[in-house]
């Protein structure tokens, strides 16, 4: 490991953080959509 490329490490961390945010955002959106669909179904039944 060379200590010269600290910028590369920072960029890697930023990329990994962005990917993690994308995954979490996608999961959150999926959860909200499923929850909304479930609520609609409950309303239609009742």
Coordinates of N, CA and C in Angstrom, one line a residue:
X1 N 0.8 -1.2 0.0 CA 0.0 0.0 0.0 C 0.9 1.2 0.0
X2 N 0.7 2.2 -1.0 CA 1.4 3.4 -0.9 C 0.6 4.5 -0.2
X3 N 1.2 5.3 0.6 CA 0.6 6.4 1.3 C 0.4 7.6 0.4
X4 N 0.9 7.6 -0.8 CA 0.9 8.8 -1.7 C -0.5 9.1 -2.1
X5 N -1.4 8.1 -2.4 CA -2.7 8.3 -3.0 C -3.8 8.4 -2.0
X6 N -3.8 9.4 -1.2 CA -4.9 9.6 -0.2 C -6.2 10.1 -0.9
X7 N -6.0 10.8 -2.0 CA -7.2 11.3 -2.7 C -8.0 10.1 -3.3
X8 N -7.2 9.1 -3.7 CA -7.9 7.9 -4.3 C -8.7 7.2 -3.2
X9 N -8.1 7.1 -2.0 CA -8.9 6.5 -0.9 C -10.1 7.3 -0.6
X10 N -10.0 8.6 -0.6 CA -11.2 9.4 -0.3 C -12.2 9.2 -1.4
X11 N -11.8 9.2 -2.6 CA -12.7 8.9 -3.8 C -13.4 7.6 -3.6
X12 N -12.6 6.6 -3.3 CA -13.2 5.2 -3.1 C -14.2 5.2 -2.0
X13 N -13.9 5.9 -0.9 CA -14.9 6.0 0.2 C -16.2 6.7 -0.3
X14 N -16.0 7.8 -1.1 CA -17.2 8.5 -1.5 C -18.0 7.6 -2.5
X15 N -17.3 6.9 -3.3 CA -18.1 6.0 -4.2 C -18.8 4.9 -3.4
X16 N -18.1 4.3 -2.5 CA -18.8 3.3 -1.6 C -20.0 3.9 -0.9
X17 N -19.8 5.1 -0.3 CA -20.8 5.8 0.4 C -22.0 6.0 -0.5
X18 N -21.7 6.5 -1.7 CA -22.8 6.8 -2.7 C -23.6 5.5 -3.0
X19 N -22.8 4.4 -3.2 CA -23.5 3.1 -3.5 C -24.4 2.7 -2.4
X20 N -23.9 2.8 -1.2 CA -24.6 2.5 0.0 C -25.9 3.3 0.1
X21 N -25.8 4.6 -0.2 CA -26.9 5.5 -0.1 C -28.0 5.1 -1.2
X22 N -27.5 4.7 -2.4 CA -28.4 4.3 -3.4 C -29.1 3.0 -3.0
X23 N -28.4 2.1 -2.4 CA -29.1 0.8 -2.0 C -30.1 1.1 -0.9
X24 N -29.7 1.9 0.1 CA -30.6 2.2 1.2 C -31.8 2.9 0.7
X25 N -31.6 3.9 -0.2 CA -32.7 4.7 -0.8 C -33.7 3.7 -1.6
X26 N -33.1 2.8 -2.4 CA -33.9 1.9 -3.1 C -34.8 1.0 -2.2
X27 N -34.2 0.5 -1.1 CA -34.9 -0.3 -0.2 C -36.0 0.5 0.5
X28 N -35.7 1.7 0.8 CA -36.7 2.6 1.5 C -37.9 2.9 0.5
X29 N -37.6 3.2 -0.7 CA -38.6 3.4 -1.7 C -39.5 2.1 -1.9
X30 N -38.8 1.0 -2.0 CA -39.6 -0.3 -2.2 C -40.5 -0.5 -1.0
X31 N -40.0 -0.2 0.2 CA -40.8 -0.4 1.5 C -42.0 0.5 1.4
X32 N -41.8 1.8 1.0 CA -42.9 2.8 1.0 C -43.9 2.3 0.0
X33 N -43.5 1.9 -1.2 CA -44.5 1.4 -2.2 C -45.3 0.2 -1.7
X34 N -44.6 -0.8 -1.1 CA -45.3 -2.0 -0.7 C -46.2 -1.6 0.4
X35 N -45.8 -0.7 1.3 CA -46.7 -0.3 2.4 C -47.9 0.4 1.9
X36 N -47.7 1.3 0.9 CA -48.9 2.0 0.3 C -49.8 1.0 -0.4
X37 N -49.3 0.0 -1.1 CA -50.1 -1.0 -1.8 C -50.9 -1.7 -0.7
X38 N -50.2 -2.1 0.4 CA -50.9 -2.9 1.5 C -52.0 -2.1 2.1
X39 N -51.8 -0.8 2.3 CA -52.8 0.1 2.9 C -54.0 0.2 1.9
X40 N -53.8 0.3 0.7 CA -54.8 0.4 -0.3 C -55.7 -0.9 -0.3
X41 N -55.0 -2.0 -0.2 CA -55.7 -3.3 -0.2 C -56.6 -3.4 1.1
X42 N -56.0 -2.9 2.2 CA -56.8 -3.0 3.4 C -58.1 -2.1 3.3
X43 N -57.9 -0.9 2.7 CA -59.0 0.0 2.5 C -60.1 -0.6 1.6
X44 N -59.7 -1.2 0.5 CA -60.6 -1.8 -0.4 C -61.4 -2.9 0.2
X45 N -60.8 -3.7 1.1 CA -61.5 -4.8 1.7 C -62.5 -4.3 2.7
X46 N -62.1 -3.3 3.5 CA -63.0 -2.9 4.6 C -64.1 -2.1 4.1

